[in-house]
PDB file of C-alpha atoms in Angstrom:
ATOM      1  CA  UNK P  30     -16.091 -46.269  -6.603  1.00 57.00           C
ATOM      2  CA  UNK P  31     -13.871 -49.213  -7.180  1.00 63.00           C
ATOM      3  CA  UNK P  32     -14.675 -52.633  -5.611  1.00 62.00           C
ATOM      4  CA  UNK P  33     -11.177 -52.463  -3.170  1.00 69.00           C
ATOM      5  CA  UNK P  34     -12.006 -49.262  -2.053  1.00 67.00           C
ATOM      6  CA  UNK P  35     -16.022 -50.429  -1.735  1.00 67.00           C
ATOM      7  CA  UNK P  36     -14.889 -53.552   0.293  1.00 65.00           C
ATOM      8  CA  UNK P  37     -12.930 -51.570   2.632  1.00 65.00           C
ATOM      9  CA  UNK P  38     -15.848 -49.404   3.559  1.00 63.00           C
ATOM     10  CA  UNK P  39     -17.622 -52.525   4.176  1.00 63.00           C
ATOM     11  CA  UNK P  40     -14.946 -54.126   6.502  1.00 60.00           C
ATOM     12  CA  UNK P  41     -15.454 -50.672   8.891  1.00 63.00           C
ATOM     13  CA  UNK P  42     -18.483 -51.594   9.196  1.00 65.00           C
ATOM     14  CA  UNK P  43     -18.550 -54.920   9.140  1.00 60.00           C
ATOM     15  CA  UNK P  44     -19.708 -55.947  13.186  1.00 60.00           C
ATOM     16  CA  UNK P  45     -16.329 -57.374  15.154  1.00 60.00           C
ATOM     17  CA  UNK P  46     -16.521 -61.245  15.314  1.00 60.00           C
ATOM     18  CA  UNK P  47     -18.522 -61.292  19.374  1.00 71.00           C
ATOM     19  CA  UNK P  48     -17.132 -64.555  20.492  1.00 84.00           C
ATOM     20  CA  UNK P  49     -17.423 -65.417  24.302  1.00 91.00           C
ATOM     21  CA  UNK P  50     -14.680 -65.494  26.597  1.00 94.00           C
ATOM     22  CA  UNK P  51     -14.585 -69.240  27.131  1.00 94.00           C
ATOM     23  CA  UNK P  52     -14.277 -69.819  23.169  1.00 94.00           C
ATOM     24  CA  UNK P  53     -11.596 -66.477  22.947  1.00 94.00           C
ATOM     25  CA  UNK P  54      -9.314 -68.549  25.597  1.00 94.00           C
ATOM     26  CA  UNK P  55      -9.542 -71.753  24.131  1.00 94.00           C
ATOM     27  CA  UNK P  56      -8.777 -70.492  20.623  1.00 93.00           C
ATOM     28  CA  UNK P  57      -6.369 -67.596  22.094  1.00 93.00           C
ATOM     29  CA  UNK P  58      -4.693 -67.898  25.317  1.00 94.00           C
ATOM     30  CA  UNK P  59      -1.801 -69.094  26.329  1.00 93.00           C
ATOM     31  CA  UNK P  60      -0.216 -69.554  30.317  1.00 91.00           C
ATOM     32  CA  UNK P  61       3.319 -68.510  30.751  1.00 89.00           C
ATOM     33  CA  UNK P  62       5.198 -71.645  32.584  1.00 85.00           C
ATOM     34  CA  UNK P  63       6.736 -69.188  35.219  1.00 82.00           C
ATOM     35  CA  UNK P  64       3.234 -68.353  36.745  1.00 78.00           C
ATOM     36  CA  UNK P  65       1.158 -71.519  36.364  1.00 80.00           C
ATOM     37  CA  UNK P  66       0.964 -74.944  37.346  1.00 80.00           C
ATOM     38  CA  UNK P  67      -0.474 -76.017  34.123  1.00 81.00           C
ATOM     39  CA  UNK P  68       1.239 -73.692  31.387  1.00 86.00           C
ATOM     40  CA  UNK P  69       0.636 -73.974  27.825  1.00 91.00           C
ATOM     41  CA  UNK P  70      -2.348 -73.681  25.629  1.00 93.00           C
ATOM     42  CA  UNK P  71      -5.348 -72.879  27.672  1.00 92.00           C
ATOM     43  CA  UNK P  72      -7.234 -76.170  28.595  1.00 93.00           C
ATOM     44  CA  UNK P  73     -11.206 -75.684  29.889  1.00 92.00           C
ATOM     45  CA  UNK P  74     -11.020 -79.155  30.586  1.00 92.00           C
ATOM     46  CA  UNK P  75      -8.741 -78.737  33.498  1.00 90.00           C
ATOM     47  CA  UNK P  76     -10.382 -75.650  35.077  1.00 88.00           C
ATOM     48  CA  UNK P  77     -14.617 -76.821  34.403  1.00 92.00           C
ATOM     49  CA  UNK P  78     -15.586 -74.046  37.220  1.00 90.00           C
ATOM     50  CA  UNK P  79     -13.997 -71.274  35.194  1.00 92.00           C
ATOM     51  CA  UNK P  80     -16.671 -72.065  32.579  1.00 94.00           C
ATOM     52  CA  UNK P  81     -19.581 -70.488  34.281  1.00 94.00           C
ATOM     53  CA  UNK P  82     -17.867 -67.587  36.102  1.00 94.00           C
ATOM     54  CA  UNK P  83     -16.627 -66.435  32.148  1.00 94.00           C
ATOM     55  CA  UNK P  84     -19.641 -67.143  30.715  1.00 94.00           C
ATOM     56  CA  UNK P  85     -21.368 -64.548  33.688  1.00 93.00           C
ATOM     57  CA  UNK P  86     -18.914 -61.784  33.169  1.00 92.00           C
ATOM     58  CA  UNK P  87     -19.802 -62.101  29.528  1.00 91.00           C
ATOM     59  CA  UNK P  88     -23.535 -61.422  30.085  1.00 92.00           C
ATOM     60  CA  UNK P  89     -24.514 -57.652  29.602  1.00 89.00           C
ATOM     61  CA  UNK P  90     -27.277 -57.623  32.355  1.00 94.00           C
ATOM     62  CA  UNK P  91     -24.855 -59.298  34.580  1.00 93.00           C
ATOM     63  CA  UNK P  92     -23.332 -55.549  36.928  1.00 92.00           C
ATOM     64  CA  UNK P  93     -21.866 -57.420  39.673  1.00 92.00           C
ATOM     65  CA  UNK P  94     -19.677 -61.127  39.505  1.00 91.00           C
ATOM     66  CA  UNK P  95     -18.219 -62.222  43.062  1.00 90.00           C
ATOM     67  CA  UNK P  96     -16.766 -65.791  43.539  1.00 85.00           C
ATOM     68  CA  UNK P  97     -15.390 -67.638  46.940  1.00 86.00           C
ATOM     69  CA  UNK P  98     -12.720 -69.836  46.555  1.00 83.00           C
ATOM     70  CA  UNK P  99      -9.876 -71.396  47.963  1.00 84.00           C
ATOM     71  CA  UNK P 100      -6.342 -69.977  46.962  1.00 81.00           C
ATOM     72  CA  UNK P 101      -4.593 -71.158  43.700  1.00 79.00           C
ATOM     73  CA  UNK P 102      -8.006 -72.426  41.780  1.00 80.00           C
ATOM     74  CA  UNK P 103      -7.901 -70.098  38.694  1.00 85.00           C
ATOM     75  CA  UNK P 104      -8.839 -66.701  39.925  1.00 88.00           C
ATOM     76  CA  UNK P 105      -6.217 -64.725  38.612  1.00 89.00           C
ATOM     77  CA  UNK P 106      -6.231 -66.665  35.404  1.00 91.00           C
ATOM     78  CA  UNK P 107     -10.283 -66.050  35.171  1.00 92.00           C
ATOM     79  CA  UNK P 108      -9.386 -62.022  35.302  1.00 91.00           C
ATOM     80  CA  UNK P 109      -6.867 -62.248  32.302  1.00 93.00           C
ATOM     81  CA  UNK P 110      -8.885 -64.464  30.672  1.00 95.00           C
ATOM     82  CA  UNK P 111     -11.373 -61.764  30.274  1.00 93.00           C
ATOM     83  CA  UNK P 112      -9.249 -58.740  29.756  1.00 92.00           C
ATOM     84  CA  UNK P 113      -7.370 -61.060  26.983  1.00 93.00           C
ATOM     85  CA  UNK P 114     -11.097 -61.684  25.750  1.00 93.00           C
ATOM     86  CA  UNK P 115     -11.860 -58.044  26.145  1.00 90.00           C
ATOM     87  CA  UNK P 116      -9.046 -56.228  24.641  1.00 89.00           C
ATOM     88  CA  UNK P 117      -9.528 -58.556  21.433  1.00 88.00           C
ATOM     89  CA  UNK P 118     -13.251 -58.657  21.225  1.00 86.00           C
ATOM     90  CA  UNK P 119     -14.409 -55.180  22.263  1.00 82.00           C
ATOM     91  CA  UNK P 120     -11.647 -52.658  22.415  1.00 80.00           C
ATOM     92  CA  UNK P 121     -12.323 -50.137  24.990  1.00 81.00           C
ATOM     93  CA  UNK P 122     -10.606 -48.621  27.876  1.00 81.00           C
ATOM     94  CA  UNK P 123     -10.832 -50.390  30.987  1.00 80.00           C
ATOM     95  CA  UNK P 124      -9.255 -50.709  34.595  1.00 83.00           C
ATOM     96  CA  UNK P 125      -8.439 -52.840  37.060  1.00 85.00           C
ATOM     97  CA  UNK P 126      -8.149 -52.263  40.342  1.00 87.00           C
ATOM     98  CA  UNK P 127      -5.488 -53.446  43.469  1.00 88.00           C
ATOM     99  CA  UNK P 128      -4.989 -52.793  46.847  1.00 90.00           C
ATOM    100  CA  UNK P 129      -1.560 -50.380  46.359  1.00 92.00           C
ATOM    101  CA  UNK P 130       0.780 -49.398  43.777  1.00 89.00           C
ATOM    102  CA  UNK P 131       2.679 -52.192  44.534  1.00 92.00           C
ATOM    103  CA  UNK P 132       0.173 -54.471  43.955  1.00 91.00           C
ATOM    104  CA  UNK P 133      -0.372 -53.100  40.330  1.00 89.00           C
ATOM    105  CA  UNK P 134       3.435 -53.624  39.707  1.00 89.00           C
ATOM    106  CA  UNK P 135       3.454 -56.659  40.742  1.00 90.00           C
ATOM    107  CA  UNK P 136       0.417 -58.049  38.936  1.00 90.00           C
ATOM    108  CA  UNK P 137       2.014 -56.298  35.957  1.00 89.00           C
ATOM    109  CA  UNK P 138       4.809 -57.650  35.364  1.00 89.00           C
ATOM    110  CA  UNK P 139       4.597 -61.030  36.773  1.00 90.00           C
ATOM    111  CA  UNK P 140       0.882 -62.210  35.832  1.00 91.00           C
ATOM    112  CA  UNK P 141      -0.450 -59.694  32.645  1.00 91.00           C
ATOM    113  CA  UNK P 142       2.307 -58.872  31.318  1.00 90.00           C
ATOM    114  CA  UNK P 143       4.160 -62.221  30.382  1.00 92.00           C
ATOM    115  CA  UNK P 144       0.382 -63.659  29.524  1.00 93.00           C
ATOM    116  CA  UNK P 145      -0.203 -60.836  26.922  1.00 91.00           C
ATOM    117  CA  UNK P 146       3.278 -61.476  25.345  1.00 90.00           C
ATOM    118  CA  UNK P 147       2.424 -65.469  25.575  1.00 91.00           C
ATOM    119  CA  UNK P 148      -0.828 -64.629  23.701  1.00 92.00           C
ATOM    120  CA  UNK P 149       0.138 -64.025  20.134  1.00 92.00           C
ATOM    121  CA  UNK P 150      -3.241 -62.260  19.086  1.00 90.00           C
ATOM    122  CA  UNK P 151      -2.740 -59.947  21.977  1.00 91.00           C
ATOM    123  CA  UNK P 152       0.993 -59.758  21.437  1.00 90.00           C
ATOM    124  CA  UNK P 153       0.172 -58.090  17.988  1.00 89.00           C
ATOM    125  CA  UNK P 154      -2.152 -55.542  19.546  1.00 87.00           C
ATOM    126  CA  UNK P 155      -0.006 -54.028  22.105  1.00 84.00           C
ATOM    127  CA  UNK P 156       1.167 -50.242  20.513  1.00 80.00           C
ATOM    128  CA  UNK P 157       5.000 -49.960  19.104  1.00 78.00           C
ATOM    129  CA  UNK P 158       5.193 -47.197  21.590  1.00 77.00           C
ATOM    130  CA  UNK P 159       7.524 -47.559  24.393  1.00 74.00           C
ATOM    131  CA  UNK P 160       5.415 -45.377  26.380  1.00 74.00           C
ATOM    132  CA  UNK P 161       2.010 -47.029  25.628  1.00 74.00           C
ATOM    133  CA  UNK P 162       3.441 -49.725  28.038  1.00 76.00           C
ATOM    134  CA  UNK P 163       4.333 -48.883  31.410  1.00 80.00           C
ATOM    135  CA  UNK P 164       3.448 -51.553  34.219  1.00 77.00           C
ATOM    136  CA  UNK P 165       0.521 -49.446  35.196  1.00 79.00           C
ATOM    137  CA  UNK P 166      -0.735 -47.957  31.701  1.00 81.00           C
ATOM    138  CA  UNK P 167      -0.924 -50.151  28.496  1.00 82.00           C
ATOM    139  CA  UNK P 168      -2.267 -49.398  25.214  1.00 81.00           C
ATOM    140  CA  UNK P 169      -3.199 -51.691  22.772  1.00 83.00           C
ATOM    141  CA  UNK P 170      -4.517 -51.172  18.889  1.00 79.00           C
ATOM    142  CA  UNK P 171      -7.750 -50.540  17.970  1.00 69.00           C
ATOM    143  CA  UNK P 172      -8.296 -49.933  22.226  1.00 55.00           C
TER     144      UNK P 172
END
């Protein structure tokens, strides 16, 4: 066996790199101007709070995460920091959940969608086919 074809088997099984959500945004994310007060690279700085709610939904003995908070203070942004975290660190199928169909559009295509094409890691994972991404169905690599 050659040493490319040795070093490739090694890469497959090679663990993913595990980092936590809160180092994945930092290093990853970016907020589309259109939805967010403070667009641009993601800054922990300006959100502290959002620290220990991503390090929570990070912990595997953690089943259940509920917050309280006022309106506008990083909610939405916590969820797609952790799906952005999730669909680069450990690929799997996943759902979330709204109230109606509506809803789903409208979270689609005005919060999730622009931040996955603002993210270029995630960018790069979404499928080249058209019908992997619908606003209520999308498929990325390796998912």
């Amino acid at each position: 066996m050659n040493l490319t074809l040795k070093r490739r088997c090694f890469s497959i099984l090679r663990p993913r790199r595990r980092e936590g959500t809160c180092a994945w945004a930092m290093r990853s994310a970016w907020l589309p101007s259109d939805t967010n007060a403070e667009p641009g690279k993601y800054d922990l700085s300006k959100t502290p709070w959002v620290k220990e709610i991503l390090d929570v939904l990070d912990d595997p003995w953690v089943e259940l995460v509920a917050f309280q908070s006022c309106r506008q203070v990083a909610k939405t942004t916590v969820g797609l920091l952790w799906c952005g975290a999730s669909v680069e660190n450990d690929p799997a199928p996943f759902i979330v959940v709204h109230a109606d169909s509506k809803a789903v559009g409208h979270f689609s295509k005005e919060r999730f969608q622009p931040f996955v094409e603002g993210c270029p890691t995630l960018k790069e994972k979404k499928t080249s086919v058209e019908d992997d991404w619908t606003v209520s169905d999308m498929h990325f690599a390796d998912a």
